[in-house]
Tab-separated table of C-alpha atoms in Angstrom:
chain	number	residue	atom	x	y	z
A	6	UNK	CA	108.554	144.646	45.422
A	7	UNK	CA	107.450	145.575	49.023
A	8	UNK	CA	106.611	143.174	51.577
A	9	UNK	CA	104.118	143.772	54.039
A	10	UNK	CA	104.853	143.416	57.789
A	11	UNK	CA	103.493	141.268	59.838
A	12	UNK	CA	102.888	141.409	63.644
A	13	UNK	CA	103.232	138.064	65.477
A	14	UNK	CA	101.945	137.638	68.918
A	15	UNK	CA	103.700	135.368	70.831
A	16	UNK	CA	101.473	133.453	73.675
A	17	UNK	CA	101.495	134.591	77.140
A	18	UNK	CA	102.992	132.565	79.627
A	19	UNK	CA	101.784	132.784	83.406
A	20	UNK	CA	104.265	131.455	85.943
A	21	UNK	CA	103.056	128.958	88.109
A	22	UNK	CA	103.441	130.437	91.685
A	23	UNK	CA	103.122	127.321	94.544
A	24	UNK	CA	101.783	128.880	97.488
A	25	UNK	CA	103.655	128.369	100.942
A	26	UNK	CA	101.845	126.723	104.133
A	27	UNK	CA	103.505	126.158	107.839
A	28	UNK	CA	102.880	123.140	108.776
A	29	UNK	CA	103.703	121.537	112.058
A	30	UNK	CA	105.402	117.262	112.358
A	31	UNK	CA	105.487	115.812	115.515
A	32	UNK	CA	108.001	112.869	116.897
A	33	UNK	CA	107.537	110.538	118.846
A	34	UNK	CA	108.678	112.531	121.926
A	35	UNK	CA	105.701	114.730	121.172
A	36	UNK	CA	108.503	117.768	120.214
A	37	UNK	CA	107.254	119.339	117.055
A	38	UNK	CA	109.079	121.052	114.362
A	39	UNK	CA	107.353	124.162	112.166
A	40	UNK	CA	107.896	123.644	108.196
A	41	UNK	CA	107.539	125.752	105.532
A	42	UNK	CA	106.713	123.749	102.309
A	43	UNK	CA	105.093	124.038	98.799
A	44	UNK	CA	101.435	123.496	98.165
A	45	UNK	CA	102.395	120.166	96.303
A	46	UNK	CA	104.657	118.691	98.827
A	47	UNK	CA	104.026	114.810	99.256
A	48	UNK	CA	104.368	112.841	102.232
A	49	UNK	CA	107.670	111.494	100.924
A	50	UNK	CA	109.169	115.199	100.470
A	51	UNK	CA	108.145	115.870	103.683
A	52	UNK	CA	109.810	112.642	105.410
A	53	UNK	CA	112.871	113.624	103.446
A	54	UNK	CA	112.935	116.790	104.263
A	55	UNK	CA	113.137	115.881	108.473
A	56	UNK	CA	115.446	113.387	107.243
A	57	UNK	CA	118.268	115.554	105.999
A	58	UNK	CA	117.321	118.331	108.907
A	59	UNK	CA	117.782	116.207	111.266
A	60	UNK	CA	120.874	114.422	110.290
A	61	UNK	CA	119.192	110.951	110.519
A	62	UNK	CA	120.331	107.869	108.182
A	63	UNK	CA	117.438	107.220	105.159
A	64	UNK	CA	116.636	103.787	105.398
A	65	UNK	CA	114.112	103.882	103.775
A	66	UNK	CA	111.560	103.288	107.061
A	67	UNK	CA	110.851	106.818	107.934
A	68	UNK	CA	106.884	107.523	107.798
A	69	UNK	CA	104.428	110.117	107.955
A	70	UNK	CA	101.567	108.910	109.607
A	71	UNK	CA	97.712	110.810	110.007
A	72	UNK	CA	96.762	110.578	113.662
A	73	UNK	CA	93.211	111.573	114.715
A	74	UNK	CA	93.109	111.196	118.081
A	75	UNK	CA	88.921	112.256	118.673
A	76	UNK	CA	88.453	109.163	117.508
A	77	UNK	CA	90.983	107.291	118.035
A	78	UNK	CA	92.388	106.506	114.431
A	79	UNK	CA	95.482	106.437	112.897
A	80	UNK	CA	96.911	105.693	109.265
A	81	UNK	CA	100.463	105.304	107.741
A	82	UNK	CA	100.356	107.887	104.695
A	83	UNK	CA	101.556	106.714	101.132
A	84	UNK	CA	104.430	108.315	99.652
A	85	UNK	CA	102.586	110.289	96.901
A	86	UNK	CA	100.110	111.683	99.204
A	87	UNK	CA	99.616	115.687	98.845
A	88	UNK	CA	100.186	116.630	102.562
A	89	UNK	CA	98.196	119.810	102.415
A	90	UNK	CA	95.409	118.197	100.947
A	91	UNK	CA	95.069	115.806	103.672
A	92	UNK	CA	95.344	118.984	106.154
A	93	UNK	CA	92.784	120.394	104.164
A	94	UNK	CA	90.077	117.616	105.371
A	95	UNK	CA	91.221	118.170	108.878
A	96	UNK	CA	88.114	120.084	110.947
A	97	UNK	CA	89.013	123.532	112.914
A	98	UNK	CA	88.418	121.970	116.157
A	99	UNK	CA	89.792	118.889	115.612
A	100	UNK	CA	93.419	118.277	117.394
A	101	UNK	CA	94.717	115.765	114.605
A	102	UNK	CA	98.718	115.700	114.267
A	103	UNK	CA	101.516	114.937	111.916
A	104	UNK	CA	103.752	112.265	113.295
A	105	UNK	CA	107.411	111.775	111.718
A	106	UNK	CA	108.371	108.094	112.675
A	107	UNK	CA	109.911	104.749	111.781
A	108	UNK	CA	107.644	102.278	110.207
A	109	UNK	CA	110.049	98.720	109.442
A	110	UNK	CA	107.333	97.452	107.747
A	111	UNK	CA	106.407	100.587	105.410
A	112	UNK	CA	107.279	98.361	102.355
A	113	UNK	CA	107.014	94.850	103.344
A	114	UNK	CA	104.621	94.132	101.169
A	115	UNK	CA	106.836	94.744	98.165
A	116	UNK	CA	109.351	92.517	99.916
A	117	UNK	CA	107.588	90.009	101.475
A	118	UNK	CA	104.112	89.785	99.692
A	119	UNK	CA	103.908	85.907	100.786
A	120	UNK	CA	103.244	86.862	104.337
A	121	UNK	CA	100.208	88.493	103.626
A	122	UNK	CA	98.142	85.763	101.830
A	123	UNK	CA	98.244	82.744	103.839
A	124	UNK	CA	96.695	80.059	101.815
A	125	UNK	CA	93.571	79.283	103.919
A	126	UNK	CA	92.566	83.028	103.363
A	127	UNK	CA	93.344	83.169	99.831
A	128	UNK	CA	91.489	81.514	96.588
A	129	UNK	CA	94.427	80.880	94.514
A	130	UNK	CA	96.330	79.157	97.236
A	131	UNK	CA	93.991	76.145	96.697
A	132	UNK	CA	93.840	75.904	93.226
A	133	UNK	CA	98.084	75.896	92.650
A	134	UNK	CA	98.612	74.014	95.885
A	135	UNK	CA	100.725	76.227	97.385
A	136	UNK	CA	103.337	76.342	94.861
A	137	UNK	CA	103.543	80.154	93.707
A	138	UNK	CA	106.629	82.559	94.299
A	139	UNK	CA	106.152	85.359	95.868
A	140	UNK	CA	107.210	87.696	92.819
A	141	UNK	CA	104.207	85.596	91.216
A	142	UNK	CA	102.015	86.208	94.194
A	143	UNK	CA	102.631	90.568	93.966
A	144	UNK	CA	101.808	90.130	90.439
A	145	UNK	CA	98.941	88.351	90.213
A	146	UNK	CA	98.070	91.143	93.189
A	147	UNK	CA	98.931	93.851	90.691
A	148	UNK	CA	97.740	92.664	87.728
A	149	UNK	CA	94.874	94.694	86.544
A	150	UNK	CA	93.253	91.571	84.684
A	151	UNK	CA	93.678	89.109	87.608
A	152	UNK	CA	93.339	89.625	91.375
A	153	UNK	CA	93.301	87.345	94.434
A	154	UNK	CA	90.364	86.768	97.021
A	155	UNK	CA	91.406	86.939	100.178
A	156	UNK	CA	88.578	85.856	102.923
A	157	UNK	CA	88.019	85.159	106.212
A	158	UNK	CA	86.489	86.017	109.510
A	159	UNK	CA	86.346	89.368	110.841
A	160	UNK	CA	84.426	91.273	113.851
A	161	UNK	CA	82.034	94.063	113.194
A	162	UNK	CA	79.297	96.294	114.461
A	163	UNK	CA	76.750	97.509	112.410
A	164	UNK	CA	76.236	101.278	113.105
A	165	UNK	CA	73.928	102.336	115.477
A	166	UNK	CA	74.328	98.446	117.064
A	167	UNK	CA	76.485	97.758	120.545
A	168	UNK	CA	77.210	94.345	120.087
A	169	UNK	CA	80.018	92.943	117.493
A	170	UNK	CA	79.571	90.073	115.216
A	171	UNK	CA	82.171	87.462	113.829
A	172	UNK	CA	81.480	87.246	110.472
A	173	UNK	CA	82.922	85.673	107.120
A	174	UNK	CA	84.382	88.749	104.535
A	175	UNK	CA	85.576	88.797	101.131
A	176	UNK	CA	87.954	90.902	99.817
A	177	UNK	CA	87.854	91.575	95.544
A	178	UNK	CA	89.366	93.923	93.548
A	179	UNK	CA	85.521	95.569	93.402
A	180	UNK	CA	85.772	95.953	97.357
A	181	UNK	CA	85.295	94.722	100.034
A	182	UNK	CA	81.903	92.083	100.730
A	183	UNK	CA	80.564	90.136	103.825
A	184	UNK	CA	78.302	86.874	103.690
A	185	UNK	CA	74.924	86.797	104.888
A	186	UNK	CA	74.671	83.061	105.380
A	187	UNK	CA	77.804	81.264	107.252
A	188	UNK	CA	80.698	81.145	104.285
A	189	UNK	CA	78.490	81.505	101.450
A	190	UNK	CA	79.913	82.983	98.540
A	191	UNK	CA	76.794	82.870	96.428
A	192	UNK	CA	76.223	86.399	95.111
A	193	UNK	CA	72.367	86.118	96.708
A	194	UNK	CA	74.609	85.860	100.098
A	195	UNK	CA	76.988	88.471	99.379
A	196	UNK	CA	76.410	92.366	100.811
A	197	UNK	CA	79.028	94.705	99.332
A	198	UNK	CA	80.492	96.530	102.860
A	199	UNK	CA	83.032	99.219	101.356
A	200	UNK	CA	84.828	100.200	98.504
A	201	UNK	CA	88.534	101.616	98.323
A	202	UNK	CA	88.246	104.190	95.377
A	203	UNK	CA	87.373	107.367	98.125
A	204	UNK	CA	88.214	105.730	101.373
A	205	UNK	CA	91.591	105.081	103.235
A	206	UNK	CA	92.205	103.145	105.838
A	207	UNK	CA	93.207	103.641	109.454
A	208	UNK	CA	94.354	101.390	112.183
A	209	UNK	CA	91.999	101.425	115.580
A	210	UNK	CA	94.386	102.787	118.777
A	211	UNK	CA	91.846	102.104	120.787
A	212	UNK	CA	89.118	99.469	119.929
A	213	UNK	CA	87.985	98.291	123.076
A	214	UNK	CA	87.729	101.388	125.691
A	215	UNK	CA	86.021	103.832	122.570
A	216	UNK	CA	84.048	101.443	120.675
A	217	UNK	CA	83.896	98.381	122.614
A	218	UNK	CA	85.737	95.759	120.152
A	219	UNK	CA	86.527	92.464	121.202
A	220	UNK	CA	90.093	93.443	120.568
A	221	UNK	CA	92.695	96.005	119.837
A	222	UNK	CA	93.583	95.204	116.342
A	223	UNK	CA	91.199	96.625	114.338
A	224	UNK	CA	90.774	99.027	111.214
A	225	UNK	CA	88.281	100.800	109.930
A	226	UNK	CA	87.411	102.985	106.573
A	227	UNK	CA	87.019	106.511	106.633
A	228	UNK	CA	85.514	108.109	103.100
A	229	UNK	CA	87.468	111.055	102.048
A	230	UNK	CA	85.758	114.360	101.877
């Protein structure tokens, strides 16, 4: 009895290849340092790497921040951020830097979520009287079926305006909302203002002298492109 032969193909296999970019991290001294890295390199890899090159102690406060100085904007980048996507969104003319720095409060809200809900600004305050934990309070934050409204008073400009206005926002899970009428919260009163999905968020470095703010603390969002 002969058996036939049989000719099994086995699947070819491509081998992922991760291309190589220089990129350039500045300190605070304004020296830079050139690094090689992967295509996939996050913001975290990239902190450790300056870490261990530069023989500095990981405690856990070492930051990559995205500074765009044409406008005056900066923003503390998240750990799982792709860093050469980010450079990717940076224009050919635009001087915008890497800067390699300590942040102490890079995960304070994990450790101290309490100080960022005072209980005038935030609706659940009220109702429990006060009497929530903060491991309760990051939760509920968390929580994908519950979520805290935080509101209060906040200056803006509406574009194409000079003057700033002090007016009452609302912050929800579904974004960010201001009030028409005083502290309304009455939907008819409420005008949605921004959504988080495509935007991040920078910190103002200059408020007043480039866009006239009432103060230096400000933020703004920036949609991704």
């Amino acid at each position: 009895m002969s058996l036939s032969a049989r000719r099994v193909t086995l699947p070819t296999i491509t081998p992922i290849v991760l291309q190589k970019r220089v990129i350039k991290v500045y300190s605070e001294d304004e020296t830079s340092r050139a690094l090689e890295v992967p295509s996939d390199i996050t913001a975290r890899d990239v902190c450790q790497l300056l870490i261990l090159k530069n023989h500095y102690i990981d405690d856990h406060s070492w930051t990559l921040f995205e500074h765009l100085p044409h406008i005056g904007l900066e923003r503390t980048m998240e750990d799982h951020e792709l860093v050469i996507e980010v450079l990717s969104n940076w224009g050919m003319e635009e001087e915008n830097k890497l800067y390699f720095r300590k942040n102490y409060a890079k995960y304070e809200f994990f450790k101290n979520p309490m100080y960022f809900f005072p209980e005038h600004m935030v609706s659940f305050a009220t109702e429990t009287n006060g009497e929530i934990s903060p491991t309760q309070i990051l939760q509920m934050f968390l929580s994908s079926s519950t979520y805290p409204e935080i509101h209060g008073f906040l200056h803006a400009k509406e574009q194409g305006k000079k003057s700033w206005k002090k007016i009452y926002f609302l912050l929800r899970r579904s974004g960010l909302y201001f009030s028409t009428k005083g502290t309304s919260k009455e939907p008819r009163h409420l005008q949605f203002f921004s959504e988080f999905g495509n935007s991040d968020i920078y910190v103002s470095l200059a408020g007043k002298k480039k866009h006239g703010a009432p103060t230096n603390y400000g933020f703004c969002f920036k949609v991704q492109a």
